[in-house]
C-alpha positions as a printed NumPy array, in Angstrom:
array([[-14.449,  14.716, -10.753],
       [-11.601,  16.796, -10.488],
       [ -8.373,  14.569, -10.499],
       [ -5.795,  17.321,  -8.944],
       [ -7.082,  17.067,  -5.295],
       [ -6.028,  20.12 ,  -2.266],
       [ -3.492,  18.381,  -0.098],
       [ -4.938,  16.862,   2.763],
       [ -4.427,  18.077,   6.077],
       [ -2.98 ,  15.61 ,   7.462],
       [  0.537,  14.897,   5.61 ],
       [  4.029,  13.046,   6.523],
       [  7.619,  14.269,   6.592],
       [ 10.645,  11.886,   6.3  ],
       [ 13.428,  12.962,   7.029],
       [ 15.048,   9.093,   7.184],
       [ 18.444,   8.427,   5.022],
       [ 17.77 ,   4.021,   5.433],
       [ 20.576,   3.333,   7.777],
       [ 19.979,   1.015,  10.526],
       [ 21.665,  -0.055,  13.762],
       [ 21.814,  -4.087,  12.946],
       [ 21.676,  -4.199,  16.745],
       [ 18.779,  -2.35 ,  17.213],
       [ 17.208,  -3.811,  14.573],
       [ 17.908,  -7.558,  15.91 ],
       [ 16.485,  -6.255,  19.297],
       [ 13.609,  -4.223,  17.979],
       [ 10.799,  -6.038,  19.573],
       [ 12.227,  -6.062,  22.876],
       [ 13.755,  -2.621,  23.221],
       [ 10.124,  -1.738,  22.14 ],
       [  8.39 ,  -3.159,  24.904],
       [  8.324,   0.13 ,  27.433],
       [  6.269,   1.885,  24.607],
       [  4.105,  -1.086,  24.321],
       [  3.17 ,  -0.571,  27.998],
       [  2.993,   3.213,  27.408],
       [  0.955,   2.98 ,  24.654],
       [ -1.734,   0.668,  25.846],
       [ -2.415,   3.138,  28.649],
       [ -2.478,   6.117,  26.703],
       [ -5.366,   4.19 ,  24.274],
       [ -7.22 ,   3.753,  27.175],
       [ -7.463,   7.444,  28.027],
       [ -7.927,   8.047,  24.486],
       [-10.572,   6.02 ,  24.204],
       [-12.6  ,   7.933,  27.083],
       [-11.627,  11.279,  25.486],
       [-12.618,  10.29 ,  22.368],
       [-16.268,   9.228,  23.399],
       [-16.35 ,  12.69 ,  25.187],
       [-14.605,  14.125,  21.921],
       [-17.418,  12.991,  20.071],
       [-20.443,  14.05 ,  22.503],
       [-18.718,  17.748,  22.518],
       [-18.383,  17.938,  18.803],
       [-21.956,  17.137,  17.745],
       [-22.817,  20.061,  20.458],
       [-20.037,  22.791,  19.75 ],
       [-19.873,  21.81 ,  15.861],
       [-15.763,  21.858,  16.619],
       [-13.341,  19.958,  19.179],
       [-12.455,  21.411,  22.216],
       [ -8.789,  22.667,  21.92 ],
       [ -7.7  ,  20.586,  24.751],
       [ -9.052,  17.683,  23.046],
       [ -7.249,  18.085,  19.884],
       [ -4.119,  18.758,  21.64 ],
       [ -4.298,  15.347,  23.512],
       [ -5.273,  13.489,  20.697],
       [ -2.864,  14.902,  18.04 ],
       [ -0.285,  13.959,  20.622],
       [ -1.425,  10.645,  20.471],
       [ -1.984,  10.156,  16.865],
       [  1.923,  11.996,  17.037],
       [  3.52 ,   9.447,  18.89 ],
       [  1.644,   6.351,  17.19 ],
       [  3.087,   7.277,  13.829],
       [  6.871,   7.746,  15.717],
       [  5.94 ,   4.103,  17.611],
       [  4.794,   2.431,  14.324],
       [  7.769,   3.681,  12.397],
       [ 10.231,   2.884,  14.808],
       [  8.399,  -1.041,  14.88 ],
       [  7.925,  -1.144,  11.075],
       [ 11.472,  -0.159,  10.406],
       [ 10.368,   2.836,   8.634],
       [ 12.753,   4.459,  11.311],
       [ 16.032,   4.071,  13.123],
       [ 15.878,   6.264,  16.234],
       [ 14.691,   5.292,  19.284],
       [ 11.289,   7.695,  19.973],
       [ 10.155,   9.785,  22.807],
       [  6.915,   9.234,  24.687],
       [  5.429,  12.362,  24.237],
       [  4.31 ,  12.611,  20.344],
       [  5.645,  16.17 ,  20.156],
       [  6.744,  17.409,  16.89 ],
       [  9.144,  18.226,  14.824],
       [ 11.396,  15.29 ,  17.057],
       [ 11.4  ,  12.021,  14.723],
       [ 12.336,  10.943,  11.61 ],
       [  9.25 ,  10.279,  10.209],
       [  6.922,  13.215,  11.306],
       [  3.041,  13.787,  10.951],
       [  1.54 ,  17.291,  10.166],
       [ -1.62 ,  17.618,  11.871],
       [ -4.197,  20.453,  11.871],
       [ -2.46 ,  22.971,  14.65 ],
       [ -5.984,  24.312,  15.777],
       [ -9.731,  22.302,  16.033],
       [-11.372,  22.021,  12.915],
       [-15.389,  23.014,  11.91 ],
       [-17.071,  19.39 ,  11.743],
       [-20.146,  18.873,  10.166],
       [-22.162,  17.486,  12.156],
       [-23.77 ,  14.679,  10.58 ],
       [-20.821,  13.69 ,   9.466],
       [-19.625,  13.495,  13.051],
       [-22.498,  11.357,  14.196],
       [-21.965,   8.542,  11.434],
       [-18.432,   8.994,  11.758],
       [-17.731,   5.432,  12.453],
       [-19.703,   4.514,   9.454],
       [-18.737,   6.326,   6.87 ],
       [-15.057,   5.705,   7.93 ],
       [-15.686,   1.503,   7.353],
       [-13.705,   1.463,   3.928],
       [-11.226,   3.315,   4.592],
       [-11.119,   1.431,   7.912],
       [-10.931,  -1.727,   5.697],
       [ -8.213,  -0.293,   3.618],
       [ -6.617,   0.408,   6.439],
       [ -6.247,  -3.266,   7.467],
       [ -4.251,  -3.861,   4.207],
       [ -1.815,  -0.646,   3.868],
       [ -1.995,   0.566,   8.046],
       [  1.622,   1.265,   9.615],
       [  0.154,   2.804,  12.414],
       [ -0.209,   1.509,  16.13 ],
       [ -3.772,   0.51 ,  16.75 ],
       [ -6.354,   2.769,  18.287],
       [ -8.051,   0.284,  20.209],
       [ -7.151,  -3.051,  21.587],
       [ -9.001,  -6.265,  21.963],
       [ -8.967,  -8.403,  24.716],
       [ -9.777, -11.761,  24.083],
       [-10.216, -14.796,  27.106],
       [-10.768, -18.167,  25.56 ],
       [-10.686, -21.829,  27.303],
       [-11.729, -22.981,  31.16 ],
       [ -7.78 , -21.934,  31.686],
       [ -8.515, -18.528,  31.363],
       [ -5.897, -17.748,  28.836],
       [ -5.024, -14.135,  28.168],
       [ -4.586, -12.29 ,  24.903],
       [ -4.631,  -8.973,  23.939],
       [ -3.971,  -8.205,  20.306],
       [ -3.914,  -4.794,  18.234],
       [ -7.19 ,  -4.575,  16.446],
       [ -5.544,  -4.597,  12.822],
       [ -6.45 ,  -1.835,  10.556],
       [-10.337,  -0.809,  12.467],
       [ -8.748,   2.358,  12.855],
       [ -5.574,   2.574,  11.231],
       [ -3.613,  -0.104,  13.139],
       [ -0.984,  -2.464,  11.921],
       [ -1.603,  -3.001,   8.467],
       [ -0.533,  -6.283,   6.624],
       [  1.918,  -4.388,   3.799],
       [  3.548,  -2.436,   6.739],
       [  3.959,  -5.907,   8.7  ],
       [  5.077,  -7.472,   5.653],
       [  7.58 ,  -4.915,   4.568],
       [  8.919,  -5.02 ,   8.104],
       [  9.412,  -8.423,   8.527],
       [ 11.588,  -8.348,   5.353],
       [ 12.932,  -5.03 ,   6.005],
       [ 14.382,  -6.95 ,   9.267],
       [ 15.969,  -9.573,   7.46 ],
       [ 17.497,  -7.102,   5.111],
       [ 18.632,  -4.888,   7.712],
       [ 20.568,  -7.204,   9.529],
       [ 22.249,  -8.302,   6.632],
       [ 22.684,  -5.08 ,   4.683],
       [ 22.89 ,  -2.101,   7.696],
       [ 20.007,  -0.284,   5.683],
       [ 16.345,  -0.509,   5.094],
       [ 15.651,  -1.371,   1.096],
       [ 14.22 ,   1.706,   0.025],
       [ 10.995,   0.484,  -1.719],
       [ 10.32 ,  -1.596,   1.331],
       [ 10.593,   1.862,   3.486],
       [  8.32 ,   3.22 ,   1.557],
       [  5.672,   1.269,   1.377],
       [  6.472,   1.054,   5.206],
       [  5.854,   4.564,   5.626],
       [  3.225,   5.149,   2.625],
       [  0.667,   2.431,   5.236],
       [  2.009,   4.582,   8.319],
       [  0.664,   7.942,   6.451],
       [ -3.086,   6.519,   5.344],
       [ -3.101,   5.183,   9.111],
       [ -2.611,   8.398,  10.68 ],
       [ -5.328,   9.985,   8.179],
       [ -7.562,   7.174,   9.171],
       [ -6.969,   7.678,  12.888],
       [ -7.037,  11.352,  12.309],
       [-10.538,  11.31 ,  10.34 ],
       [-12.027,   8.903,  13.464],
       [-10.704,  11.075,  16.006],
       [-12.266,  14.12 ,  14.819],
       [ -8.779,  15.889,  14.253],
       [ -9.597,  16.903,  10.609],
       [-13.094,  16.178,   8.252],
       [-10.997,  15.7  ,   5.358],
       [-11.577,  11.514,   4.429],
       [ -8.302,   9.405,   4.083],
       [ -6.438,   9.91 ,   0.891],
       [ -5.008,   6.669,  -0.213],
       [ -3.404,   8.152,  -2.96 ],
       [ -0.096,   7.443,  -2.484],
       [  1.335,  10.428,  -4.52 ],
       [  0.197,  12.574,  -2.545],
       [  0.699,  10.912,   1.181],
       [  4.318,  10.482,   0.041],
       [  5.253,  14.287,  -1.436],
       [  8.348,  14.821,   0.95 ],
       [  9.64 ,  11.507,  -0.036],
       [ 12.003,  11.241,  -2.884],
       [ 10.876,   9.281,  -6.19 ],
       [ 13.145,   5.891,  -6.636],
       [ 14.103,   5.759, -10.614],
       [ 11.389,   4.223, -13.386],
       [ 11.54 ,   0.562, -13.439],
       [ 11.629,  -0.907, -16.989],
       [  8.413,  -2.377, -16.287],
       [  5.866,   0.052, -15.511],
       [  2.368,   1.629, -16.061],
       [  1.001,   3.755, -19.492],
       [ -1.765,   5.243, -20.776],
       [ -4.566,   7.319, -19.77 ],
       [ -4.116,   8.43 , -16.315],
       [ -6.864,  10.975, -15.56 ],
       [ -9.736,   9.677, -17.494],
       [-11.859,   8.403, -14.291],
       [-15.152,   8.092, -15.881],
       [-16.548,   4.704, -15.899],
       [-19.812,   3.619, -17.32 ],
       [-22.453,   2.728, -15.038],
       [-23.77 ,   0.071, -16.947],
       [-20.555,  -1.601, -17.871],
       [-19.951,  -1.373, -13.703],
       [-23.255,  -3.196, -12.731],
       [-22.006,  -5.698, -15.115],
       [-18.371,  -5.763, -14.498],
       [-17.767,  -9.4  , -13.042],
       [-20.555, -11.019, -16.125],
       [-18.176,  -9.08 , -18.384],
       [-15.45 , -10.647, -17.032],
       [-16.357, -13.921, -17.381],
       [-15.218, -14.763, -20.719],
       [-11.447, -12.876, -19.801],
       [-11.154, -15.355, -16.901],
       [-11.372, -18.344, -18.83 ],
       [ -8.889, -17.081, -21.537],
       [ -6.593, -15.953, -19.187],
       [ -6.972, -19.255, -16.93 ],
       [ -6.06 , -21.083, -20.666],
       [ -3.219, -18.63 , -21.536],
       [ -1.98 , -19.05 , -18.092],
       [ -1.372, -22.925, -18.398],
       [  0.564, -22.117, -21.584],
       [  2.2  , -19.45 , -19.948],
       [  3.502, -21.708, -17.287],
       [  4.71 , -23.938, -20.024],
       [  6.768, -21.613, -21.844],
       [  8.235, -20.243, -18.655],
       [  9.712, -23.451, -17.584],
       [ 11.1  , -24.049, -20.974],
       [ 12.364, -20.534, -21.3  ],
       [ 14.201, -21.027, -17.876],
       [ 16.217, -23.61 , -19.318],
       [ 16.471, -21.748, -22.428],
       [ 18.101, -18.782, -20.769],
       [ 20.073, -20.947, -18.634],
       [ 22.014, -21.849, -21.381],
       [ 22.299, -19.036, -23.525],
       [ 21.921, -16.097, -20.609],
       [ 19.222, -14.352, -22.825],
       [ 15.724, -15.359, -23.23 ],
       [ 14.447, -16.543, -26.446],
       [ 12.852, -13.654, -28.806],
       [  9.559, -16.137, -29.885],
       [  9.38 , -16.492, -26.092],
       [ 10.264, -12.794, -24.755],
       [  7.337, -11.895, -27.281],
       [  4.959, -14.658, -26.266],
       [  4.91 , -14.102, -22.377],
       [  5.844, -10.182, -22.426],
       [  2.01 , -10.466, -24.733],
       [  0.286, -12.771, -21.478],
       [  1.608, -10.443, -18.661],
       [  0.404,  -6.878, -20.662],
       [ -3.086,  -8.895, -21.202],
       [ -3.286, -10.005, -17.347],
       [ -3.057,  -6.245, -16.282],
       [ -5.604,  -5.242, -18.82 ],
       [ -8.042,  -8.003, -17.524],
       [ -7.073,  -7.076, -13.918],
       [ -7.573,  -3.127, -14.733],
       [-10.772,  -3.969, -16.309],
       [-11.845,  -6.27 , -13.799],
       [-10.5  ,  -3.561, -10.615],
       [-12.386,  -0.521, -12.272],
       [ -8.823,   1.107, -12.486],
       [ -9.644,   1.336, -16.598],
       [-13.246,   1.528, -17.905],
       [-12.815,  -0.051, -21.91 ],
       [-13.299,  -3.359, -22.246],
       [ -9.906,  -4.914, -23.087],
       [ -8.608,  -7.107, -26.188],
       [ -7.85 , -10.797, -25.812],
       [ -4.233, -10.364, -27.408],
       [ -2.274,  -7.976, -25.17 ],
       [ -1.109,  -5.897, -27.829],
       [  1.044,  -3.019, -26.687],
       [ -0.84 ,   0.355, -27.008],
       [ -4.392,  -0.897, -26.977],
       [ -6.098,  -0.279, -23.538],
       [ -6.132,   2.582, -21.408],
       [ -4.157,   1.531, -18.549],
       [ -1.319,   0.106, -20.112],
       [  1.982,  -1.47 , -19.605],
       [  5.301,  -0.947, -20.756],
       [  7.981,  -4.119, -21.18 ],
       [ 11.671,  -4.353, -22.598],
       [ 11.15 ,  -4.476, -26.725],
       [ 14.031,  -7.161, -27.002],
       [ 15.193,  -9.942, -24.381],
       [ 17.25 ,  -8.882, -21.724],
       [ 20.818, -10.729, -20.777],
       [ 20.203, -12.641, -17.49 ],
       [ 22.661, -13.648, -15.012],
       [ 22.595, -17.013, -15.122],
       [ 23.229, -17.434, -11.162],
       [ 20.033, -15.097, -10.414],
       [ 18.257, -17.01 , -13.368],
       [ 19.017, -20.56 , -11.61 ],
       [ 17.7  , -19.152,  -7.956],
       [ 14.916, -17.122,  -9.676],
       [ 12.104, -19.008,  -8.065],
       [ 13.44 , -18.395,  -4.517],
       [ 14.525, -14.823,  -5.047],
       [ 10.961, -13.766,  -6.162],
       [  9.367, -14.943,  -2.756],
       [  9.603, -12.003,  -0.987],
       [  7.866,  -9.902,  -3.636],
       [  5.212, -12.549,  -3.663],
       [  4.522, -11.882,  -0.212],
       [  4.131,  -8.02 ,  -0.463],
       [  2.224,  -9.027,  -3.973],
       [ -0.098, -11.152,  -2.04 ],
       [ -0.942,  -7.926,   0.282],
       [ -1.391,  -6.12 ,  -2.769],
       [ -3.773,  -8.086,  -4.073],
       [ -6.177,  -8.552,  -1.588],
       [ -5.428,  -4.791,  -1.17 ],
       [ -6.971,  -4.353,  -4.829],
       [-10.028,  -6.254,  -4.146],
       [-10.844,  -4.213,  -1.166],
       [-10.588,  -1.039,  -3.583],
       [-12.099,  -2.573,  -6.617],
       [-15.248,  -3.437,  -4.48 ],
       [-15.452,   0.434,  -2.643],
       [-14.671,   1.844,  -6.161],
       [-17.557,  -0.664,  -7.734],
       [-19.865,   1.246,  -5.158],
       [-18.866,   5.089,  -6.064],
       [-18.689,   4.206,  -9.72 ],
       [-22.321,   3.069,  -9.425],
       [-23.409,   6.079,  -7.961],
       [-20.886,   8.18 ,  -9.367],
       [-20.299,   7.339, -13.019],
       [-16.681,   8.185, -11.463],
       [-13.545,   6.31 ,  -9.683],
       [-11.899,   7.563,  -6.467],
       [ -8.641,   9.457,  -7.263],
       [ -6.893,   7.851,  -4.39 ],
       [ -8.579,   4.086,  -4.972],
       [ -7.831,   4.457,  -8.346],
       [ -4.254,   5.152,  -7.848],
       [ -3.812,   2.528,  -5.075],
       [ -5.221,   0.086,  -7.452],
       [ -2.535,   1.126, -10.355],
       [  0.147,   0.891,  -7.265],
       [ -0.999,  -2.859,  -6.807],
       [ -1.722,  -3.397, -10.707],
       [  1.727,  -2.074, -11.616],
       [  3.671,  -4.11 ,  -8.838],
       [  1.912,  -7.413,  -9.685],
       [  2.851,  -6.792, -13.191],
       [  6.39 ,  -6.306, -12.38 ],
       [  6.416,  -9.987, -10.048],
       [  5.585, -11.658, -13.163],
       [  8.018,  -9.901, -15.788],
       [ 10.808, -11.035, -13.41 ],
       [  9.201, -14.365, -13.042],
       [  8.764, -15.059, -16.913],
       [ 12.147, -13.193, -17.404],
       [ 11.062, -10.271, -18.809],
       [ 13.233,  -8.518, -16.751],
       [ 16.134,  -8.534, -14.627],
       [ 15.194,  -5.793, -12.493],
       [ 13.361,  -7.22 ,  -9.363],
       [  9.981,  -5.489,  -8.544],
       [ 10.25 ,  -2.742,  -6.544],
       [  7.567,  -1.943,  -3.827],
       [  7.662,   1.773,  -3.586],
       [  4.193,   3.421,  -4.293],
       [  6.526,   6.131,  -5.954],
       [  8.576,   6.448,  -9.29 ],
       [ 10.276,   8.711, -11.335],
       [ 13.598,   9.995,  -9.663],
       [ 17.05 ,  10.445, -11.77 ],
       [ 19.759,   8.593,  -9.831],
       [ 20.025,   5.048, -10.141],
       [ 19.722,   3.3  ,  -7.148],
       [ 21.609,  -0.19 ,  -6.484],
       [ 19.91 ,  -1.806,  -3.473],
       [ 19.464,  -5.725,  -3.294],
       [ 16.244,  -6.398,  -1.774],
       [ 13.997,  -3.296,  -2.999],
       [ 11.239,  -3.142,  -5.653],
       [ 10.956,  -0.752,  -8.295],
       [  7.233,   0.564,  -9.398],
       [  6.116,   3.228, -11.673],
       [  4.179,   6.135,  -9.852],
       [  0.736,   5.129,  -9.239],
       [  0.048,   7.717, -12.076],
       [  0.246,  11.092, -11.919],
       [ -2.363,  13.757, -11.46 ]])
């Protein structure tokens, strides 16, 4: 499988420098609701188009022009609408979609695209995981919406159908919902939470693109590439090593994967509760001295770099079966940590536990996000003897930001995770409530 990919046709722009209006951002929900109105009567054009979409593509092998034009439109204006609501955006949007007029643009195909026709007629099918990724990573406005009536009292509610096709994913919701908070205190959107923002608006416009019938091209969800106009936050002293193009994986060892786990989970569930030990006593320990120390730096800096190689190993982001030490250097997906203790601020030491919750709310996404890509890779492997470039790489996204929640935690670090997809940029960046991850590897 060839690991340096075309670029797909459907690709963001950003064009956003992070500043927000604090009172636009306090109102955002409100000043939002003429699009909501808007937008719930385009979808229900779209959906009729679509459906005729569909029937003229099987027969004409292509999209009538008129078609595309309506739905790229549509697809156009979601990704404004969702970046506006996500905070991935400060300007208020049009109502149109057209381009080239937002901050956070979509290139789309400019002319109908050749379809294959099967394909087209299992469409809906094929497009399931990515759908399902979608639920997880989607920054996108919903395609469809669900109308639900429950009780004698004939109570209304309509709700966005989540991530079915490409609509409001849980990392874009989370990252906005924090993003607000920053905002308001700080005038700008944390960068890392921007871009995960925007990196779950992108794979939602391929998704919604790819149902649509706009391109044939399947969503990417390698976030390298989605993300190309978007500049690379600097290397986080925690981050990802090793072997990043090798994505052959044994068939056998795949079948087998969660048996082969078995014996990991225990060891890790025992060097966990020692873990948890040594933590607390290290948090007094630094307290005192500002430094964590060295027996200790050693001891948990070991359990961390041996939880990614289990979770690698376990996600079918590496293929080797790991070691049970967490020796630096030893696995194929591995992770680099400060040699020597770091000096801790004693004030952000004390408050550590509350400062990390935010990260463990976009780590939470994360991980559920790698179990929906460990279980579609699991299938392709099978079949395959090979993992998805872009699952692969969204996996090593949510490997390498869970990894950096627990070096802050254990006090590995002082550097609080960052939750851009991206790394790798030159200027130091100073921002209080952003994440900072290693590039989901490059190709």
């Amino acid at each position: 499988m060839n690991t340096h990919m075309d670029e797909h046709p459907v690709q963001l722009d950003v064009g956003d420098d992070l500043r927000r209006n604090r009172l636009t951002v306090f109102f955002r929900l409100i000043l939002a609701i003429p699009h909501f109105i808007w937008y719930f009567l385009w979808t229900i054009a779209v959906i009729v188009v679509a459906i005729l979409n569909w029937f003229a593509t099987l027969i004409a092998g292509r999209p009538p022009e008129a078609f595309h034009r309506f739905l790229s439109a549509y697809i156009r204006y979601g990704v404004h609408l969702g970046a506006y609501l996500y905070l991935a955006a400060d300007p208020y949007p049009g109502f149109l979609g057209e381009a080239g007029t937002y901050d956070v643009e979509v290139r789309l195909p400019a002319e109908p695209q050749l379809q294959v026709r099967w394909k087209t007629f299992l469409r809906l099918i094929l497009g399931v995981p990515a759908f399902v990724i979608g639920t997880f990573l989607g920054g996108g406005i919903g395609f469809s919406v669900n109308v639900l009536f429950r009780g004698s009292g004939e109570r209304f509610r309509a709700r966005n159908s989540g991530g079915g096709l490409g609509g409001g994913g849980l990392l874009a919701t989370v990252c906005a919902v924090l993003g607000w908070f920053a905002s308001l205190a700080l005038g700008r959107m944390p960068r890392g939470l921007r871009d995960a923002a925007v990196y779950g608006i992108g794979y939602s416009a391929q998704v919604r693109a790819y149902a649509l019938l706009l391109t044939d091209r399947y969503p990417n969800s390698d976030p390298t590439m989605l993300l190309e106009s978007v500049p690379r936050p600097p290397e986080h002293p925690v981050h990802l090593v090793g072997d990043a193009h090798d994505l052959r994986r044994s068939r056998v060892t795949v079948f087998f994967r969660l048996p082969l786990l078995i014996p990991h989970i225990v060891w890790l569930y025992l060097w966990t509760i020692a873990a948890i030990l040594v933590g607390i006593v290290n948090w007094f320990a630094t307290l005192i001295t500002g430094t964590s120390p060295r027996i200790f730096h050693r001891f948990l800096g070991a359990y961390v770099r041996y939880q990614l190689h289990v979770y690698a190993f376990g996600s079918l982001a590496a293929n080797p079966f790991p070691g049970f030490v967490g020796a630096a250097g030893t696995y194929q997906l591995d992770l680099a940590l400060p040699d020597d203790p770091q000096p801790q601020n004693r004030a952000v030491t004390a408050f550590r536990i509350i400062l990390v919750i935010p990260a463990w709310l976009v780590g939470a996404v994360l991980t559920y996000t790698l179990y929906a890509a460990a279980f579609f890779t699991w299938f392709v492997a099978l079949f395959t003897g090979s993992a998805p470039w872009g699952l692969r790489n969204l996996s090593a996204y949510a490997l390498r930001y869970l990894a950096q929640v627990n070096a802050y935690v254990y006090l590995l670090t002082e550097r609080y995770p960052h939750a851009s997809p991206l790394e790798g940029g030159e200027e130091p960046e100073s921002e209080p409530f952003e994440p900072e991850v290693v590039e989901p590897l490059p190709a």
